[in-house]
Coordinates of C-alpha atoms and ligand atoms in Angstrom, one line a residue:
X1365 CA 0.0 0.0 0.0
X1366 CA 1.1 3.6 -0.4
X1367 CA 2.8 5.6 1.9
X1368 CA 3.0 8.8 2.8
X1369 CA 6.0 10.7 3.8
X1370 CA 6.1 14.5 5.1
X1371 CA 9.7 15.9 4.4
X1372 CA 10.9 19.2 5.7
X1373 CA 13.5 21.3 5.2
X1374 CA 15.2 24.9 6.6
X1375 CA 14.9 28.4 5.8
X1376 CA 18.4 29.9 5.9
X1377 CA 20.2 31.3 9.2
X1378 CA 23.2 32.5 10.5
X1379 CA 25.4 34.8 7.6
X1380 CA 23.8 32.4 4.5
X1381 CA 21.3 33.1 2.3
X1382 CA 20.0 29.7 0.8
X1383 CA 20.0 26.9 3.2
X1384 CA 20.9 23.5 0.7
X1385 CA 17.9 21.7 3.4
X1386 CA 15.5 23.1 1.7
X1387 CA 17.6 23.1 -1.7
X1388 CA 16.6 20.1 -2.0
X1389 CA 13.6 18.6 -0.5
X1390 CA 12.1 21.1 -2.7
X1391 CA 13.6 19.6 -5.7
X1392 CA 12.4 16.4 -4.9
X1393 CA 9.7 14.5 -6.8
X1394 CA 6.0 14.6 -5.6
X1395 CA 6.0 10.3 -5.4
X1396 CA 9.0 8.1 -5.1
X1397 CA 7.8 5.0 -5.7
X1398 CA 4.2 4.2 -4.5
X1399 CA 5.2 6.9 -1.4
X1400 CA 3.5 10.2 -1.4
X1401 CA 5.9 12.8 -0.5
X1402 CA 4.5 16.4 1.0
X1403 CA 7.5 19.3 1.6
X1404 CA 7.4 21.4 4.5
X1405 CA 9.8 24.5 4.4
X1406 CA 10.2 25.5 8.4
X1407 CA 11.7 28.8 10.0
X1408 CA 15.1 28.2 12.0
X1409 CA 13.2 29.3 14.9
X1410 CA 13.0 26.7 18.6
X1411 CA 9.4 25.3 18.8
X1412 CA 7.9 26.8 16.4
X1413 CA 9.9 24.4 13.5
X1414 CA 8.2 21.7 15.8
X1415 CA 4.9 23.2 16.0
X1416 CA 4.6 23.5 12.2
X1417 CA 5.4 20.0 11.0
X1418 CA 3.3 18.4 13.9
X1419 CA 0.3 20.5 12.4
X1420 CA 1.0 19.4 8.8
X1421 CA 1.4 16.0 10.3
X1422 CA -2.0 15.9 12.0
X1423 CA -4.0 17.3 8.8
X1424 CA -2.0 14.6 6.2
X1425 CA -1.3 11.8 8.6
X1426 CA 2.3 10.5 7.2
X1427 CA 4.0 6.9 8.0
X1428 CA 7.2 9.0 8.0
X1429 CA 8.8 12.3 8.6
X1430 CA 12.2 13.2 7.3
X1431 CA 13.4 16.7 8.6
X1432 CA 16.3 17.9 6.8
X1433 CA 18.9 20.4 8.0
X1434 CA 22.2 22.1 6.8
X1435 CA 25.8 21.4 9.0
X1436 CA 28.2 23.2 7.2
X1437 CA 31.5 21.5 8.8
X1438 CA 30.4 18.2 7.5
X1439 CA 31.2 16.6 4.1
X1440 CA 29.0 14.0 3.9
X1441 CA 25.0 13.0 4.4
X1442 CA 24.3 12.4 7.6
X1443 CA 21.5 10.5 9.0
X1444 CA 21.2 11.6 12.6
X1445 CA 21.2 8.6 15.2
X1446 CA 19.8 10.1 18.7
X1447 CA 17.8 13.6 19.4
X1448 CA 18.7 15.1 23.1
X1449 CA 16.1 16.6 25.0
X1450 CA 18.5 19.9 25.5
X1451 CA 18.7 23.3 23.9
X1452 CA 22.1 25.0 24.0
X1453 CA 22.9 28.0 21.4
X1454 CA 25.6 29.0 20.7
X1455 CA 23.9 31.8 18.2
X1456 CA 20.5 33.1 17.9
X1457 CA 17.7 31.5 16.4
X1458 CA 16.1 33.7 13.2
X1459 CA 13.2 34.9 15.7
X1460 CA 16.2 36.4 18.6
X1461 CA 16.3 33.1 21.2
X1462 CA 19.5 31.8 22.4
X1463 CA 18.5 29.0 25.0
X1464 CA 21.3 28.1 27.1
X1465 CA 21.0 24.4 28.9
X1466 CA 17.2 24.3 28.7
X1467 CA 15.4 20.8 28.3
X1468 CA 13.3 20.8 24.6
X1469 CA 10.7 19.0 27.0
X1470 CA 10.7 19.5 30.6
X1471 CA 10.3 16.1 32.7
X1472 CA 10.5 14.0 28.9
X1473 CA 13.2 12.1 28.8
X1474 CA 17.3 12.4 27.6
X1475 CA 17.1 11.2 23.8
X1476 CA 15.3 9.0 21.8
X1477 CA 16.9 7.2 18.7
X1478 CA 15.8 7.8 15.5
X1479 CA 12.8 5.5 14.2
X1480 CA 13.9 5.4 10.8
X1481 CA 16.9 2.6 9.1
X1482 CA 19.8 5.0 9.9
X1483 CA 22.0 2.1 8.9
X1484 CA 20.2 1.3 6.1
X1485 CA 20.5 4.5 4.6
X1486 CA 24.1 5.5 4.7
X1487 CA 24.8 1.6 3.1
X1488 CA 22.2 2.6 0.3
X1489 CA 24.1 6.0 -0.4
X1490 CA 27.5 4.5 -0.3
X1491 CA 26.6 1.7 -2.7
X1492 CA 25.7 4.5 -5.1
X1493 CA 28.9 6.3 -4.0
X1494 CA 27.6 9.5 -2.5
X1495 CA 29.5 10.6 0.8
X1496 CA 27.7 9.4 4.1
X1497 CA 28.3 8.3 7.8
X1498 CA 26.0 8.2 10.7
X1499 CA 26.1 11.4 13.0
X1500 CA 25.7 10.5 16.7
X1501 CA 24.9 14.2 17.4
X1502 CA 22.6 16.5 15.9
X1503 CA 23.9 19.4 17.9
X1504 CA 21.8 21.6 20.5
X1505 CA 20.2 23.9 18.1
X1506 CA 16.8 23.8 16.2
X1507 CA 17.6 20.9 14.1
X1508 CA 17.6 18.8 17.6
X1509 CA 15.1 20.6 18.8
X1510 CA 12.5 19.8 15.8
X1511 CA 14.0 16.3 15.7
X1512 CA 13.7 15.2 19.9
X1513 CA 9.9 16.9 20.1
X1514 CA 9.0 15.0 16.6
X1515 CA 10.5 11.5 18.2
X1516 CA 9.1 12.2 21.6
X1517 CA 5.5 12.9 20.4
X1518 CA 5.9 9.7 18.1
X1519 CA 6.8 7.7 20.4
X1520 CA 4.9 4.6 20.7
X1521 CA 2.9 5.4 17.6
X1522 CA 3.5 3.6 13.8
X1523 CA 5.0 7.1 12.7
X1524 CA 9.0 6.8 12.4
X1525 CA 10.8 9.7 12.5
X1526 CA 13.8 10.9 11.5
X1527 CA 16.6 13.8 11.1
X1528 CA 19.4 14.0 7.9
X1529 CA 21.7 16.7 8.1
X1530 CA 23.6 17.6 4.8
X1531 CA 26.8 19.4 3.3
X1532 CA 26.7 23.1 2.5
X1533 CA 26.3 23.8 -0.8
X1534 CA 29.6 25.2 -3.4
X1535 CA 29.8 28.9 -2.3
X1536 CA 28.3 28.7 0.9
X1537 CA 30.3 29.2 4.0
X1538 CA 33.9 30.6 3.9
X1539 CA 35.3 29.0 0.4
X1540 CA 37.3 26.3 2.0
X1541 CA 35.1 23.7 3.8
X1542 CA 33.2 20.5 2.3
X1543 CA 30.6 21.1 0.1
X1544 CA 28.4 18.9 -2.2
X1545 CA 26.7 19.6 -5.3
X1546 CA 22.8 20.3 -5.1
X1547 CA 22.0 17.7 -7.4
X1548 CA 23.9 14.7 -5.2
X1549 CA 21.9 16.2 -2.0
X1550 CA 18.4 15.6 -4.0
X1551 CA 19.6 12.0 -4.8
X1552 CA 20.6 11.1 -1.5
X1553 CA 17.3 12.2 0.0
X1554 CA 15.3 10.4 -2.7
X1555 CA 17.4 7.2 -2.2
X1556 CA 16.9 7.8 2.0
X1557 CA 13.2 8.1 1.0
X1558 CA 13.2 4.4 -0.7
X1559 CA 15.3 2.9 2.4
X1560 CA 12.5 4.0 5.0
X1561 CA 10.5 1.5 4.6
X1562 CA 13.2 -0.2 5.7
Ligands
PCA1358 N1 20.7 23.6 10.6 C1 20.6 24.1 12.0 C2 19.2 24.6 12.1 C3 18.7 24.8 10.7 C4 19.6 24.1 9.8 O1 19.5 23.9 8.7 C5 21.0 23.0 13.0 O2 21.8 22.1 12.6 O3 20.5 23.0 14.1

């Protein structure tokens, strides 16, 4: 039976002006396979990332949410393993916050794990040789934050959920870090979308 997958990505922060997230879940097809695919482009903002996919979520009803997000320092695709229940900023968000060592969830508890083949996924890019490694930390910023409050309202339920973080894009950042080409970013998230099922 079809599925249904709701896959976000960012608006951009910090001195950049594109953010390669949104790059290229917005180049992605409408169906990959038999699964529907809905895109979600979310403010780098704490909460309120969280608060807008869980609405789209309740009016489409996914099997799956994807939330992609951009990590400049990193040169390949990168499934994210665990979400921490902490925010810690080293910047401010694009609406002014800067939480320093504050639970996403008071009382929930310290991380989840992703629901989604995290393993699965970076074999599936490798064997079509794009760059990709598991990422045992998805930082303290609003990438965590949207992925720990998807996972921990999830939890228990059929809907897996989980976080990718990807490359900057050429001419983003300061000219000498890793970057990937747009078009290897919109491959790897349509081959991550095939892997989910698992
Ligand atoms: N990356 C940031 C937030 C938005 C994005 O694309 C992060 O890693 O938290």
């Amino acid at each position: 039976m079809g599925k249904k997958l709701l896959i976000t990505g960012f608006e951009p922060f910090g001195r950049e002006t594109v953010n390669p997230s949104w790059e290229a879940v917005s180049r992605l097809e409408d169906r990959i396979g038999d699964m529907e695919i809905t895109k979600l482009r979310l403010p780098v903002v704490f909460g309120r990332a969280a608060e807008l996919t869980l609405e789209a979520a309740r009016k489409l009803q996914p099997d799956f949410i994807l939330c992609v997000g951009q990590a400049g320092n990193r040169a390949a695709v990168t499934p994210e393993v665990v979400a921490i229940n902490l925010r810690d900023a080293s910047m401010e968000d694009n609406a002014g916050n800067r939480p320093e060592d504050e639970p996403v969830i008071p009382g929930a508890p310290a991380a989840y794990f992703a629901s989604i083949p995290v393993r699965g996924i970076v074999a599936a890019l490798k064997e079509k040789e794009i760059p990709a490694a598991l990422s045992y930390s998805a930082g303290a910023y609003v990438c965590n934050d949207l992925f720990y409050t998807l996972r921990h309202c999830y939890e228990g339920t059929h809907v897996r959920v989980g976080f990718i973080h990807v490359p900057y894009l050429p001419g983003q950042g300061d000219g000498k870090g890793p970057v990937m080409e747009l078009r290897t970013m919109v491959q790897a998230l349509g081959i991550a979308a095939e892997t989910l099922k698992g």
